[in-house]
PDB file of C-alpha atoms in Angstrom:
ATOM      1  CA  MET A   1     -28.021  14.227  -4.246  1.00  0.00           C
ATOM      2  CA  SER A   2     -24.266  13.191  -6.512  1.00  0.00           C
ATOM      3  CA  ASN A   3     -20.575  12.606  -5.332  1.00  0.00           C
ATOM      4  CA  GLU A   4     -18.694  14.794  -6.055  1.00  0.00           C
ATOM      5  CA  THR A   5     -15.661  13.999  -5.351  1.00  0.00           C
ATOM      6  CA  PRO A   6     -13.264  12.171  -8.104  1.00  0.00           C
ATOM      7  CA  HIS A   7     -12.111   8.617  -7.720  1.00  0.00           C
ATOM      8  CA  ARG A   8      -9.955   6.612  -9.661  1.00  0.00           C
ATOM      9  CA  GLY A   9     -11.741   4.237 -11.286  1.00  0.00           C
ATOM     10  CA  GLY A  10     -11.373   7.044 -14.509  1.00  0.00           C
ATOM     11  CA  SER A  11     -14.111   9.272 -16.771  1.00  0.00           C
ATOM     12  CA  LEU A  12     -14.828  11.440 -20.133  1.00  0.00           C
ATOM     13  CA  SER A  13     -14.505  14.608 -16.997  1.00  0.00           C
ATOM     14  CA  TYR A  14     -11.912  12.572 -14.515  1.00  0.00           C
ATOM     15  CA  PRO A  15      -9.332  10.828 -16.097  1.00  0.00           C
ATOM     16  CA  ARG A  16      -7.713   7.945 -13.748  1.00  0.00           C
ATOM     17  CA  GLU A  17      -4.460   8.644 -12.256  1.00  0.00           C
ATOM     18  CA  ALA A  18      -0.602   7.311 -12.354  1.00  0.00           C
ATOM     19  CA  PRO A  19      -0.342   4.602 -10.682  1.00  0.00           C
ATOM     20  CA  LEU A  20       2.337   6.253  -7.954  1.00  0.00           C
ATOM     21  CA  PRO A  21       6.159   4.523  -7.860  1.00  0.00           C
ATOM     22  CA  GLY A  22       4.962   2.060  -5.047  1.00  0.00           C
ATOM     23  CA  ASP A  23       1.438   1.686  -5.099  1.00  0.00           C
ATOM     24  CA  ARG A  24       1.852  -2.094  -6.404  1.00  0.00           C
ATOM     25  CA  LEU A  25       4.323  -2.295  -2.719  1.00  0.00           C
ATOM     26  CA  ILE A  26       0.725  -1.156  -0.728  1.00  0.00           C
ATOM     27  CA  ARG A  27      -1.331  -3.982  -3.211  1.00  0.00           C
ATOM     28  CA  SER A  28       0.922  -7.017  -2.543  1.00  0.00           C
ATOM     29  CA  GLY A  29       1.204  -5.753   1.598  1.00  0.00           C
ATOM     30  CA  VAL A  30      -2.546  -5.797   1.694  1.00  0.00           C
ATOM     31  CA  ILE A  31      -2.991  -9.086  -0.183  1.00  0.00           C
ATOM     32  CA  VAL A  32       0.392 -10.566   2.305  1.00  0.00           C
ATOM     33  CA  PHE A  33      -1.467  -9.485   5.570  1.00  0.00           C
ATOM     34  CA  ALA A  34      -4.564 -10.972   5.381  1.00  0.00           C
ATOM     35  CA  ILE A  35      -3.815 -14.219   4.382  1.00  0.00           C
ATOM     36  CA  GLY A  36      -1.028 -14.216   7.267  1.00  0.00           C
ATOM     37  CA  ALA A  37      -4.418 -12.513   9.465  1.00  0.00           C
ATOM     38  CA  VAL A  38      -6.699 -15.487   8.079  1.00  0.00           C
ATOM     39  CA  ALA A  39      -3.888 -17.825   8.860  1.00  0.00           C
ATOM     40  CA  THR A  40      -3.742 -17.132  12.159  1.00  0.00           C
ATOM     41  CA  LEU A  41      -7.460 -16.996  13.163  1.00  0.00           C
ATOM     42  CA  VAL A  42      -7.294 -20.341  11.944  1.00  0.00           C
ATOM     43  CA  THR A  43      -4.341 -21.559  13.934  1.00  0.00           C
ATOM     44  CA  VAL A  44      -5.760 -19.946  16.799  1.00  0.00           C
ATOM     45  CA  ALA A  45      -9.499 -21.214  16.512  1.00  0.00           C
ATOM     46  CA  PRO A  46      -7.972 -24.831  17.243  1.00  0.00           C
ATOM     47  CA  LEU A  47      -6.957 -23.392  20.258  1.00  0.00           C
ATOM     48  CA  PHE A  48      -9.285 -22.024  21.787  1.00  0.00           C
ATOM     49  CA  LEU A  49     -12.162 -25.518  20.171  1.00  0.00           C
ATOM     50  CA  GLY A  50     -10.261 -27.535  22.137  1.00  0.00           C
ATOM     51  CA  ALA A  51      -9.333 -28.821  19.445  1.00  0.00           C
ATOM     52  CA  ASP A  52      -5.493 -30.816  18.582  1.00  0.00           C
ATOM     53  CA  PRO A  53      -2.961 -27.429  17.981  1.00  0.00           C
ATOM     54  CA  LEU A  54      -2.220 -27.478  14.053  1.00  0.00           C
ATOM     55  CA  PRO A  55       1.783 -28.155  12.815  1.00  0.00           C
ATOM     56  CA  SER A  56       4.113 -25.672  12.902  1.00  0.00           C
ATOM     57  CA  VAL A  57       3.479 -24.455   9.316  1.00  0.00           C
ATOM     58  CA  ALA A  58      -0.072 -22.980  10.568  1.00  0.00           C
ATOM     59  CA  TYR A  59       2.336 -20.864  12.917  1.00  0.00           C
ATOM     60  CA  PHE A  60       4.622 -19.640  10.371  1.00  0.00           C
ATOM     61  CA  MET A  61       2.386 -18.611   7.708  1.00  0.00           C
ATOM     62  CA  CYS A  62       1.201 -15.469  10.266  1.00  0.00           C
ATOM     63  CA  MET A  63       4.017 -14.434  10.048  1.00  0.00           C
ATOM     64  CA  LEU A  64       2.884 -13.136   7.162  1.00  0.00           C
ATOM     65  CA  MET A  65       0.944 -10.506   8.658  1.00  0.00           C
ATOM     66  CA  GLY A  66       4.466  -8.721   9.064  1.00  0.00           C
ATOM     67  CA  VAL A  67       6.073  -9.665   6.493  1.00  0.00           C
ATOM     68  CA  GLY A  68       2.328  -7.713   4.444  1.00  0.00           C
ATOM     69  CA  PHE A  69       3.312  -4.917   6.863  1.00  0.00           C
ATOM     70  CA  ALA A  70       6.532  -4.581   6.390  1.00  0.00           C
ATOM     71  CA  LEU A  71       5.522  -4.601   2.260  1.00  0.00           C
ATOM     72  CA  ALA A  72       3.008  -1.941   2.849  1.00  0.00           C
ATOM     73  CA  ALA A  73       5.450   0.371   4.671  1.00  0.00           C
ATOM     74  CA  ALA A  74       7.800  -0.149   2.306  1.00  0.00           C
ATOM     75  CA  GLY A  75       5.448   1.151  -0.776  1.00  0.00           C
ATOM     76  CA  LEU A  76       4.103   4.100   1.679  1.00  0.00           C
ATOM     77  CA  LEU A  77       8.011   5.539   2.078  1.00  0.00           C
ATOM     78  CA  ARG A  78       8.564   4.888  -1.722  1.00  0.00           C
ATOM     79  CA  SER A  79       4.684   6.819  -2.592  1.00  0.00           C
ATOM     80  CA  ILE A  80       6.117   9.409  -0.048  1.00  0.00           C
ATOM     81  CA  ALA A  81       9.538   9.371  -1.307  1.00  0.00           C
ATOM     82  CA  ALA A  82       8.142  10.209  -4.669  1.00  0.00           C
ATOM     83  CA  GLN A  83       5.385  13.200  -3.574  1.00  0.00           C
ATOM     84  CA  ARG A  84       8.234  14.850  -2.456  1.00  0.00           C
ATOM     85  CA  ARG A  85      10.113  14.136  -5.477  1.00  0.00           C
ATOM     86  CA  GLN A  86       8.495  15.825  -7.630  1.00  0.00           C
ATOM     87  CA  ALA A  87       7.074  18.853  -6.331  1.00  0.00           C
ATOM     88  CA  ALA A  88      10.125  19.636  -5.507  1.00  0.00           C
ATOM     89  CA  THR A  89      10.663  19.634  -9.265  1.00  0.00           C
ATOM     90  CA  ALA A  90       7.239  21.255  -9.348  1.00  0.00           C
ATOM     91  CA  GLN A  91       8.957  24.779  -7.333  1.00  0.00           C
ATOM     92  CA  THR A  92      12.088  24.641  -8.883  1.00  0.00           C
ATOM     93  CA  PRO A  93      11.936  27.913 -11.759  1.00  0.00           C
ATOM     94  CA  GLN A  94      12.163  25.270 -15.308  1.00  0.00           C
ATOM     95  CA  THR A  95      13.869  28.197 -17.017  1.00  0.00           C
ATOM     96  CA  ALA A  96      16.475  30.463 -14.906  1.00  0.00           C
ATOM     97  CA  VAL A  97      17.517  33.644 -16.359  1.00  0.00           C
ATOM     98  CA  PRO A  98      21.513  33.402 -15.794  1.00  0.00           C
ATOM     99  CA  PRO A  99      22.259  37.094 -13.634  1.00  0.00           C
ATOM    100  CA  ASN A 100      24.231  39.627 -16.019  1.00  0.00           C
ATOM    101  CA  GLY A 101      27.939  40.233 -15.500  1.00  0.00           C
TER     102      GLY A 101
END
């Protein structure tokens, strides 16, 4: 059984799609969010294990989750705007005939 859904990997029958303007922001936002999530787990773990809490810098690293979420949201909004512009230009007629008169 084969999967007939095209993917972004690119092949002879399905060429690779051009990246949208917000794709890099989304990817970087996911990476920053993941770093913040790991920092949150590392920071909260000593509190549950009864160990000494980590310094304040570790708690500030947890703020990267919010920064990553904001980056990904900005990239998503940017790609939505680009797709809307592309759809608007596709709907307008390219060769307009001037009215006679």
